[in-house]
Amino acid sequence: MIRVFFSLCLMASASAYITTSLVIDEECLNFTVYPVQYELIIKPTIFKNQLFFYDCDMVITVIANAPEVTMIELDAKDLVINETVVYRDHTNIINVNTPFTYDRVNGKLKIYLNEPLRVYKRFNTQYQVRIWFKKIVRYDTPGVFAVRYDDDIEGEKYMILTRLSRNHAKYFFPCFDNNRFEAVFKFKINTIPGERGMQYINSSLVIAEEQRRMNRNNYIFIEYQPSPQVSLNEIGFVYSQFSNASMRARNTNDTIVIWAPGPTMIYYNYILKFGQSIMNLIHEYSTIDRPIMYGPINIVAVPSNLNGYEIGSWNLLTNGYIRLAYVPELTSIRQLEKMTFELTQQLCRIWLGNPGEHPRTTWKEEWFKEGVATYFAYYFLGKYHHNGESYKTGWPYGFYGLEMRHRAMLVDWHHSTPSLINFNRTLAVEIPPRYTELMTMKTASLLWMVENWIGTEKFHAALVKYINKRRGSYISIEDFMINLDKETVECFHQFFNGSTSSRVLDSWIHQSGYPVINVEVFRDRSPNVILLKQRKFMFTKEFRYDTKFLIPISYVIQHNQNCYNCHQPRFTISTSTYSFAENLNGGWIILNRRASGYYRVNYDADTWLLIAKTLQENHLSIDELNRAQIVSDVFALYAAGDLSYELAVEILSYLDKEQSYAVWESAITGFELLKIEYAACDFTKALYEEWQQFMRRNVKAIYDTLVEDLEQQQQRRLFRSNIITFACAVQYEPCLHRVRQLYTQQLGRSVGLDPDSRQACYYTVLSDHSGALMQNLTWFEDEDRQIATNRMREESRLMYRLPPGMKTNANLFLNATTHPSSRPSAPAPQTRLPGSSGTLQTSIVCILVAYLFTTIF
Ligand SMILES: *[C@@H]1O[C@H](CO)[C@@H](O)[C@H](O)[C@H]1NC(C)=O
Ligand SMILES: *[C@@H]1O[C@H](CO)[C@@H](O)[C@H](O)[C@H]1NC(C)=O
Ligand SMILES: *[C@@H]1O[C@H](CO)[C@@H](O)[C@H](O)[C@H]1NC(C)=O
Ligand SMILES: *[C@@H]1O[C@H](CO)[C@@H](O)[C@H](O)[C@H]1NC(C)=O
Ligand SMILES: *[C@@H]1O[C@H](CO)[C@@H](O)[C@H](O)[C@H]1NC(C)=O
Ligand SMILES: *[C@@H]1O[C@H](CO)[C@@H](O)[C@H](O)[C@H]1NC(C)=O
Ligand SMILES: *[C@@H]1O[C@H](CO)[C@@H](O)[C@H](O)[C@H]1NC(C)=O
Ligand SMILES: *[C@@H]1O[C@H](CO)[C@@H](O)[C@H](O)[C@H]1NC(C)=O
């Protein structure tokens, strides 16, 4: 049977196969020849002398979409083509004189015919293109490659696998290299297990389940069921000697199967159990017992440094084994975090739509699917940690909201960053990797903003209802918005201006970047008048134009009796200036409750000072997430030249009392913002040194607390690890001393380094010895070594780029007691600043932007 997906419209009138009205408004693809089915008989060979190849006999069933075609052009890279034939009803129509030409450089295989192809629409004719070829596989070949590993019991082993994202299928077999073509794949694998000189292979995986298996003359023929219709980046093939372990979900037959070398299987219990919990959470959430996947989800732990899953993989996933194995003495808490996030995100992708479904759920805008999958990944992780082991201290889901927001904002401010709608119908695999964070994190942040605005329960009820309703059909952002509004329209009357969820989302999806809201309080009026002014947030000086984002405004005030909007955060602004009345009674106002809005806020100096005062005196009276937002904003605004050094330091100097993980995360990521190139604050070495000193002083308390605390609960470990890395990065002497000691200890004995301190340790040791490390490392350790090396390089680049800057008064004073080192990353002796940081006299400060509001009132 032929089911052509994207070329539906070309045959809509003629074909009997098209039964449903699936044509919607899919664009017709204009190509002359379409593939319908690929049949591959692969004979892989792995010699122990490291010669790897496969012979393949393949048949592509194609149909023609244009008359007068006498040549079929295929994409094929790095293959050895042996022979080609083309059949029309068992008649070979290949051009005998020149059957084919193969342009190896451009990767084009042209097959010549002695008669033109008949257009499918008129003649219903299919053709079989048969190609014999050989592929030599090496360790570093793109698309399909070999991996060597040590099996603890049997010694050196090899495997072959594919990673076909980014148009690499043409390295695997000749194909029509277009991700919009979908075809059925039939695989047959022929192996000779255990011939002389060859490695014994007993597991081979493709994207379909095994149908039958035959033994003949030492050969094993494995035939797989026909796959559903998939595009090239959704195919996979893994050929190895792995064993497996599996786990099933509670209410459905959903099964995760992990594949890895036999002796290491024990390390995969953690991820298996985790995957099972996430599947259960997804089922609970979706309220229906619909399986995530028909058939098992195979996950292969590849003993190499593969980093992340492929977007398109659905029932055969591959990832580097440090992203799957949990080895307590080697896996750091960050690696554990990354591992759980990646699997959750991938399971959400699969859940939201995969080729194995019948009928299939198709997302018109794949960037949107990516964003929704990421949003759900954080949502389920939050639930997992809340219900699970971390219950004791809680792991507020809001913390993940902050994380997505920070990650999105870091990439979203550049002038050249496109708006989300720009990705339009681009397939997710074809969106450049530099926009991955934007597409996933920004979309997720916007959803989080809307969730906080209309209320979690209402939002999720609408979301899950929509997803269940659209199962097996199309999801588009337009349709999504209409339905979201329908479900949330009951609160229409609460919106000042009739803003709906869709209008809010729409506004943010169509504009690039994000705004900063400048808040000015006119305290001499009664009631006080609060003026909001939005403009594009930029670190650099250019492009700071006024914006008209539709911003849901929520706020809290210090003396919050009689504050209507504090309880009903339901008003939006869409103009670049807006004012409203609220009595502050001499207190502060803080915008962006729970930090859920995708924008930054700057206040007038008086309000900032009031906020700083409260932070100093009773920081717990301000919500944790708001403190986190304030800290993040202060760093960003300082870097952008919108806040003076004195004011920034005045606000942040309460950090020595701060014990919150979320806030310190903001401080750590915020500190990095200072290093942004061309930022308007005119950063210098002298200022950098001052900031480092400032942070050293503030990190002391939390560092001491965490290092002495033996709690091994996950969030605590993560907090500790991040604080240690940060403290060492700002040259906090006790931290440097500690990690140097750890390093020396592990050199002498066979004990490993504490994985959570490893990155800090490598960074420090590398800095001490200007780049000289270490004996042979495991992949777990090597990842941290690479991160440390990169950070060191960035630090040197920063030092190279920053002008020295004038010595400030504070620096002159300090120079009397410190010994500045010529090497940038060398440890500086610990120093204490005199007095309160608020009194620091600096001559180089970022200019406080003055808001010149002419008489608006
Ligand atoms: C396909 O595109 C070519 C030029 O790009 C055009 O000449 C031809 O008419 C198109 N065919 C169809 C079926 O649209
Ligand atoms: C491929 O070519 C080799 C010689 O170059 C020949 O021995 C072999 O039979 C060919 N294989 C097929 C399937 O045509
Ligand atoms: C393959 O063989 C290895 C031993 O070499 C064994 O550990 C593993 O379980 C086998 N895999 C399968 C799928 O039978
Ligand atoms: C896992 O391996 C066993 C042999 O060890 C095999 O019988 C079983 O079919 C494998 N499971 C899957 C899902 O392939
Ligand atoms: C699970 O699989 C078994 C047999 O393969 C089948 O009988 C059962 O109906 C399935 N259950 C669900 C919930 O799909
Ligand atoms: C998105 O693509 C569709 C068709 O591909 C087009 O009609 C639409 O105008 C595009 N939208 C934007 C905002 O570019
Ligand atoms: C409400 O809408 C009016 C006109 O539609 C607009 O002028 C005003 O700025 C809006 N107010 C808010 C808070 O968005
Ligand atoms: C490290 O490498 C040396 C040789 O370079 C080797 O003898 C030693 O066994 C290796 N250690 C580990 C832990 O692999």
mmCIF file of N, CA and C in Angstrom, residues 393-472:
data_model
loop_
_atom_site.group_PDB
_atom_site.id
_atom_site.type_symbol
_atom_site.label_atom_id
_atom_site.label_comp_id
_atom_site.label_asym_id
_atom_site.label_seq_id
_atom_site.Cartn_x
_atom_site.Cartn_y
_atom_site.Cartn_z
ATOM 1 N N THR A 393 12.651 19.165 51.289
ATOM 2 C CA THR A 393 12.869 20.596 51.140
ATOM 3 C C THR A 393 12.088 21.164 49.969
ATOM 4 N N GLY A 394 11.421 20.293 49.250
ATOM 5 C CA GLY A 394 10.659 20.785 48.115
ATOM 6 C C GLY A 394 11.576 21.226 46.996
ATOM 7 N N TRP A 395 11.090 21.181 45.805
ATOM 8 C CA TRP A 395 11.880 21.644 44.671
ATOM 9 C C TRP A 395 10.893 22.403 43.833
ATOM 10 N N PRO A 396 10.691 23.639 44.211
ATOM 11 C CA PRO A 396 9.563 24.326 43.602
ATOM 12 C C PRO A 396 9.705 24.333 42.086
ATOM 13 N N TYR A 397 8.595 24.048 41.477
ATOM 14 C CA TYR A 397 8.534 24.046 40.035
ATOM 15 C C TYR A 397 8.891 25.440 39.510
ATOM 16 N N GLY A 398 8.604 26.451 40.332
ATOM 17 C CA GLY A 398 8.972 27.813 39.957
ATOM 18 C C GLY A 398 10.451 27.966 39.709
ATOM 19 N N PHE A 399 11.241 27.156 40.388
ATOM 20 C CA PHE A 399 12.667 27.238 40.149
ATOM 21 C C PHE A 399 12.996 26.914 38.699
ATOM 22 N N TYR A 400 12.282 25.924 38.155
ATOM 23 C CA TYR A 400 12.508 25.583 36.748
ATOM 24 C C TYR A 400 12.037 26.705 35.832
ATOM 25 N N GLY A 401 10.982 27.397 36.280
ATOM 26 C CA GLY A 401 10.538 28.545 35.504
ATOM 27 C C GLY A 401 11.653 29.567 35.379
ATOM 28 N N LEU A 402 12.331 29.814 36.482
ATOM 29 C CA LEU A 402 13.455 30.745 36.458
ATOM 30 C C LEU A 402 14.540 30.257 35.521
ATOM 31 N N GLU A 403 14.803 28.959 35.609
ATOM 32 C CA GLU A 403 15.883 28.412 34.796
ATOM 33 C C GLU A 403 15.591 28.608 33.310
ATOM 34 N N MET A 404 14.345 28.286 32.891
ATOM 35 C CA MET A 404 14.064 28.463 31.469
ATOM 36 C C MET A 404 14.147 29.929 31.079
ATOM 37 N N ARG A 405 13.671 30.778 31.975
ATOM 38 C CA ARG A 405 13.691 32.193 31.693
ATOM 39 C C ARG A 405 15.125 32.708 31.520
ATOM 40 N N HIS A 406 15.988 32.327 32.436
ATOM 41 C CA HIS A 406 17.377 32.796 32.344
ATOM 42 C C HIS A 406 18.049 32.289 31.083
ATOM 43 N N ARG A 407 17.792 31.012 30.777
ATOM 44 C CA ARG A 407 18.453 30.455 29.595
ATOM 45 C C ARG A 407 17.941 31.115 28.330
ATOM 46 N N ALA A 408 16.646 31.395 28.294
ATOM 47 C CA ALA A 408 16.100 32.050 27.103
ATOM 48 C C ALA A 408 16.618 33.477 26.988
ATOM 49 N N MET A 409 16.607 34.196 28.092
ATOM 50 C CA MET A 409 17.001 35.611 28.046
ATOM 51 C C MET A 409 18.456 35.796 27.646
ATOM 52 N N LEU A 410 19.244 34.801 27.948
ATOM 53 C CA LEU A 410 20.660 34.898 27.625
ATOM 54 C C LEU A 410 20.886 34.930 26.120
ATOM 55 N N VAL A 411 20.032 34.267 25.371
ATOM 56 C CA VAL A 411 20.238 34.237 23.920
ATOM 57 C C VAL A 411 19.286 35.167 23.186
ATOM 58 N N ASP A 412 18.306 35.674 23.882
ATOM 59 C CA ASP A 412 17.210 36.352 23.182
ATOM 60 C C ASP A 412 17.400 37.853 23.030
ATOM 61 N N TRP A 413 18.428 38.429 23.594
ATOM 62 C CA TRP A 413 18.502 39.892 23.550
ATOM 63 C C TRP A 413 19.206 40.413 22.303
ATOM 64 N N HIS A 414 20.046 39.593 21.673
ATOM 65 C CA HIS A 414 20.801 40.070 20.507
ATOM 66 C C HIS A 414 19.873 40.704 19.487
ATOM 67 N N HIS A 415 20.359 41.729 18.870
ATOM 68 C CA HIS A 415 19.519 42.411 17.896
ATOM 69 C C HIS A 415 19.132 41.474 16.747
ATOM 70 N N SER A 416 20.027 40.571 16.406
ATOM 71 C CA SER A 416 19.782 39.726 15.235
ATOM 72 C C SER A 416 18.932 38.495 15.538
ATOM 73 N N THR A 417 18.608 38.273 16.820
ATOM 74 C CA THR A 417 17.809 37.093 17.155
ATOM 75 C C THR A 417 16.411 37.224 16.560
ATOM 76 N N PRO A 418 15.959 36.206 15.864
ATOM 77 C CA PRO A 418 14.642 36.308 15.227
ATOM 78 C C PRO A 418 13.516 36.106 16.237
ATOM 79 N N SER A 419 12.319 36.511 15.861
ATOM 80 C CA SER A 419 11.162 36.197 16.689
ATOM 81 C C SER A 419 10.793 34.747 16.424
ATOM 82 N N LEU A 420 10.041 34.163 17.351
ATOM 83 C CA LEU A 420 9.721 32.742 17.225
ATOM 84 C C LEU A 420 8.923 32.450 15.957
ATOM 85 N N ILE A 421 8.039 33.361 15.610
ATOM 86 C CA ILE A 421 7.170 33.098 14.469
ATOM 87 C C ILE A 421 7.979 32.949 13.182
ATOM 88 N N ASN A 422 9.176 33.501 13.210
ATOM 89 C CA ASN A 422 10.059 33.366 12.051
ATOM 90 C C ASN A 422 10.366 31.930 11.662
ATOM 91 N N PHE A 423 10.338 31.057 12.665
ATOM 92 C CA PHE A 423 10.638 29.654 12.355
ATOM 93 C C PHE A 423 9.470 29.019 11.617
ATOM 94 N N ASN A 424 8.293 29.586 11.789
ATOM 95 C CA ASN A 424 7.122 29.190 11.026
ATOM 96 C C ASN A 424 7.047 27.687 10.804
ATOM 97 N N ARG A 425 7.094 27.250 9.565
ATOM 98 C CA ARG A 425 6.930 25.828 9.283
ATOM 99 C C ARG A 425 8.268 25.098 9.153
ATOM 100 N N THR A 426 9.353 25.750 9.488
ATOM 101 C CA THR A 426 10.644 25.073 9.376
ATOM 102 C C THR A 426 10.638 23.818 10.244
ATOM 103 N N LEU A 427 11.125 22.725 9.698
ATOM 104 C CA LEU A 427 11.202 21.496 10.489
ATOM 105 C C LEU A 427 12.205 21.692 11.611
ATOM 106 N N ALA A 428 11.909 21.099 12.763
ATOM 107 C CA ALA A 428 12.789 21.290 13.920
ATOM 108 C C ALA A 428 14.225 20.877 13.619
ATOM 109 N N VAL A 429 14.414 19.793 12.869
ATOM 110 C CA VAL A 429 15.797 19.370 12.569
ATOM 111 C C VAL A 429 16.518 20.377 11.709
ATOM 112 N N GLU A 430 15.770 21.238 11.026
ATOM 113 C CA GLU A 430 16.437 22.167 10.117
ATOM 114 C C GLU A 430 16.652 23.551 10.725
ATOM 115 N N ILE A 431 16.197 23.737 11.930
ATOM 116 C CA ILE A 431 16.452 25.015 12.601
ATOM 117 C C ILE A 431 17.891 24.981 13.125
ATOM 118 N N PRO A 432 18.682 26.007 12.822
ATOM 119 C CA PRO A 432 20.103 25.969 13.200
ATOM 120 C C PRO A 432 20.291 25.769 14.697
ATOM 121 N N PRO A 433 21.277 24.989 15.087
ATOM 122 C CA PRO A 433 21.484 24.686 16.508
ATOM 123 C C PRO A 433 21.637 25.940 17.364
ATOM 124 N N ARG A 434 22.103 27.031 16.790
ATOM 125 C CA ARG A 434 22.291 28.219 17.630
ATOM 126 C C ARG A 434 20.947 28.770 18.122
ATOM 127 N N TYR A 435 19.862 28.334 17.495
ATOM 128 C CA TYR A 435 18.551 28.787 17.947
ATOM 129 C C TYR A 435 17.814 27.763 18.808
ATOM 130 N N THR A 436 18.492 26.663 19.136
ATOM 131 C CA THR A 436 17.817 25.627 19.923
ATOM 132 C C THR A 436 17.317 26.177 21.251
ATOM 133 N N GLU A 437 18.185 26.899 21.960
ATOM 134 C CA GLU A 437 17.789 27.428 23.268
ATOM 135 C C GLU A 437 16.628 28.396 23.121
ATOM 136 N N LEU A 438 16.665 29.180 22.075
ATOM 137 C CA LEU A 438 15.602 30.159 21.863
ATOM 138 C C LEU A 438 14.279 29.445 21.664
ATOM 139 N N MET A 439 14.290 28.486 20.738
ATOM 140 C CA MET A 439 13.067 27.790 20.382
ATOM 141 C C MET A 439 12.502 27.017 21.574
ATOM 142 N N THR A 440 13.362 26.357 22.334
ATOM 143 C CA THR A 440 12.851 25.551 23.438
ATOM 144 C C THR A 440 12.565 26.407 24.672
ATOM 145 N N MET A 441 13.552 27.176 25.105
ATOM 146 C CA MET A 441 13.438 27.866 26.393
ATOM 147 C C MET A 441 12.521 29.082 26.325
ATOM 148 N N LYS A 442 12.565 29.810 25.225
ATOM 149 C CA LYS A 442 11.706 30.996 25.168
ATOM 150 C C LYS A 442 10.242 30.575 25.089
ATOM 151 N N THR A 443 9.958 29.616 24.237
ATOM 152 C CA THR A 443 8.574 29.158 24.136
ATOM 153 C C THR A 443 8.094 28.666 25.501
ATOM 154 N N ALA A 444 8.937 27.906 26.178
ATOM 155 C CA ALA A 444 8.568 27.390 27.495
ATOM 156 C C ALA A 444 8.347 28.540 28.480
ATOM 157 N N SER A 445 9.213 29.548 28.439
ATOM 158 C CA SER A 445 9.055 30.684 29.360
ATOM 159 C C SER A 445 7.754 31.420 29.110
ATOM 160 N N LEU A 446 7.397 31.563 27.843
ATOM 161 C CA LEU A 446 6.164 32.275 27.527
ATOM 162 C C LEU A 446 4.953 31.500 28.028
ATOM 163 N N LEU A 447 5.012 30.184 27.875
ATOM 164 C CA LEU A 447 3.911 29.370 28.393
ATOM 165 C C LEU A 447 3.829 29.504 29.915
ATOM 166 N N TRP A 448 4.981 29.569 30.528
ATOM 167 C CA TRP A 448 5.015 29.713 31.982
ATOM 168 C C TRP A 448 4.426 31.052 32.406
ATOM 169 N N MET A 449 4.717 32.071 31.630
ATOM 170 C CA MET A 449 4.164 33.394 31.916
ATOM 171 C C MET A 449 2.634 33.350 31.842
ATOM 172 N N VAL A 450 2.130 32.739 30.784
ATOM 173 C CA VAL A 450 0.677 32.674 30.627
ATOM 174 C C VAL A 450 0.072 31.816 31.736
ATOM 175 N N GLU A 451 0.743 30.746 32.068
ATOM 176 C CA GLU A 451 0.249 29.891 33.154
ATOM 177 C C GLU A 451 0.093 30.682 34.450
ATOM 178 N N ASN A 452 1.109 31.465 34.771
ATOM 179 C CA ASN A 452 1.053 32.228 36.012
ATOM 180 C C ASN A 452 0.022 33.330 35.967
ATOM 181 N N TRP A 453 -0.248 33.759 34.769
ATOM 182 C CA TRP A 453 -1.180 34.859 34.631
ATOM 183 C C TRP A 453 -2.626 34.371 34.780
ATOM 184 N N ILE A 454 -2.960 33.278 34.084
ATOM 185 C CA ILE A 454 -4.356 32.844 34.171
ATOM 186 C C ILE A 454 -4.574 31.793 35.251
ATOM 187 N N GLY A 455 -3.506 31.323 35.869
ATOM 188 C CA GLY A 455 -3.674 30.345 36.945
ATOM 189 C C GLY A 455 -3.317 28.946 36.481
ATOM 190 N N THR A 456 -2.510 28.275 37.303
ATOM 191 C CA THR A 456 -1.986 26.971 36.928
ATOM 192 C C THR A 456 -3.076 25.966 36.579
ATOM 193 N N GLU A 457 -4.086 25.880 37.426
ATOM 194 C CA GLU A 457 -5.082 24.839 37.210
ATOM 195 C C GLU A 457 -5.828 25.039 35.910
ATOM 196 N N LYS A 458 -6.243 26.255 35.707
ATOM 197 C CA LYS A 458 -7.009 26.568 34.516
ATOM 198 C C LYS A 458 -6.156 26.323 33.268
ATOM 199 N N PHE A 459 -4.915 26.744 33.352
ATOM 200 C CA PHE A 459 -4.026 26.620 32.206
ATOM 201 C C PHE A 459 -3.803 25.154 31.846
ATOM 202 N N HIS A 460 -3.478 24.351 32.850
ATOM 203 C CA HIS A 460 -3.175 22.955 32.542
ATOM 204 C C HIS A 460 -4.419 22.184 32.119
ATOM 205 N N ALA A 461 -5.556 22.539 32.707
ATOM 206 C CA ALA A 461 -6.785 21.880 32.278
ATOM 207 C C ALA A 461 -7.017 22.148 30.794
ATOM 208 N N ALA A 462 -6.811 23.395 30.399
ATOM 209 C CA ALA A 462 -7.017 23.749 28.997
ATOM 210 C C ALA A 462 -6.000 23.054 28.101
ATOM 211 N N LEU A 463 -4.777 23.002 28.590
ATOM 212 C CA LEU A 463 -3.694 22.429 27.790
ATOM 213 C C LEU A 463 -3.919 20.942 27.532
ATOM 214 N N VAL A 464 -4.226 20.212 28.595
ATOM 215 C CA VAL A 464 -4.347 18.770 28.422
ATOM 216 C C VAL A 464 -5.603 18.432 27.624
ATOM 217 N N LYS A 465 -6.630 19.229 27.827
ATOM 218 C CA LYS A 465 -7.853 19.007 27.068
ATOM 219 C C LYS A 465 -7.560 19.185 25.576
ATOM 220 N N TYR A 466 -6.835 20.214 25.272
ATOM 221 C CA TYR A 466 -6.518 20.475 23.868
ATOM 222 C C TYR A 466 -5.679 19.344 23.270
ATOM 223 N N ILE A 467 -4.651 18.949 23.990
ATOM 224 C CA ILE A 467 -3.758 17.918 23.448
ATOM 225 C C ILE A 467 -4.514 16.602 23.235
ATOM 226 N N ASN A 468 -5.357 16.251 24.185
ATOM 227 C CA ASN A 468 -6.131 15.023 24.008
ATOM 228 C C ASN A 468 -7.108 15.125 22.841
ATOM 229 N N LYS A 469 -7.664 16.298 22.698
ATOM 230 C CA LYS A 469 -8.649 16.488 21.634
ATOM 231 C C LYS A 469 -8.008 16.388 20.255
ATOM 232 N N ARG A 470 -6.805 16.848 20.137
ATOM 233 C CA ARG A 470 -6.165 16.914 18.834
ATOM 234 C C ARG A 470 -5.320 15.675 18.507
ATOM 235 N N ARG A 471 -5.428 14.677 19.336
ATOM 236 C CA ARG A 471 -4.691 13.441 19.073
ATOM 237 C C ARG A 471 -5.021 12.904 17.691
ATOM 238 N N GLY A 472 -4.004 12.566 16.944
ATOM 239 C CA GLY A 472 -4.252 11.960 15.647
ATOM 240 C C GLY A 472 -4.603 12.961 14.562
#
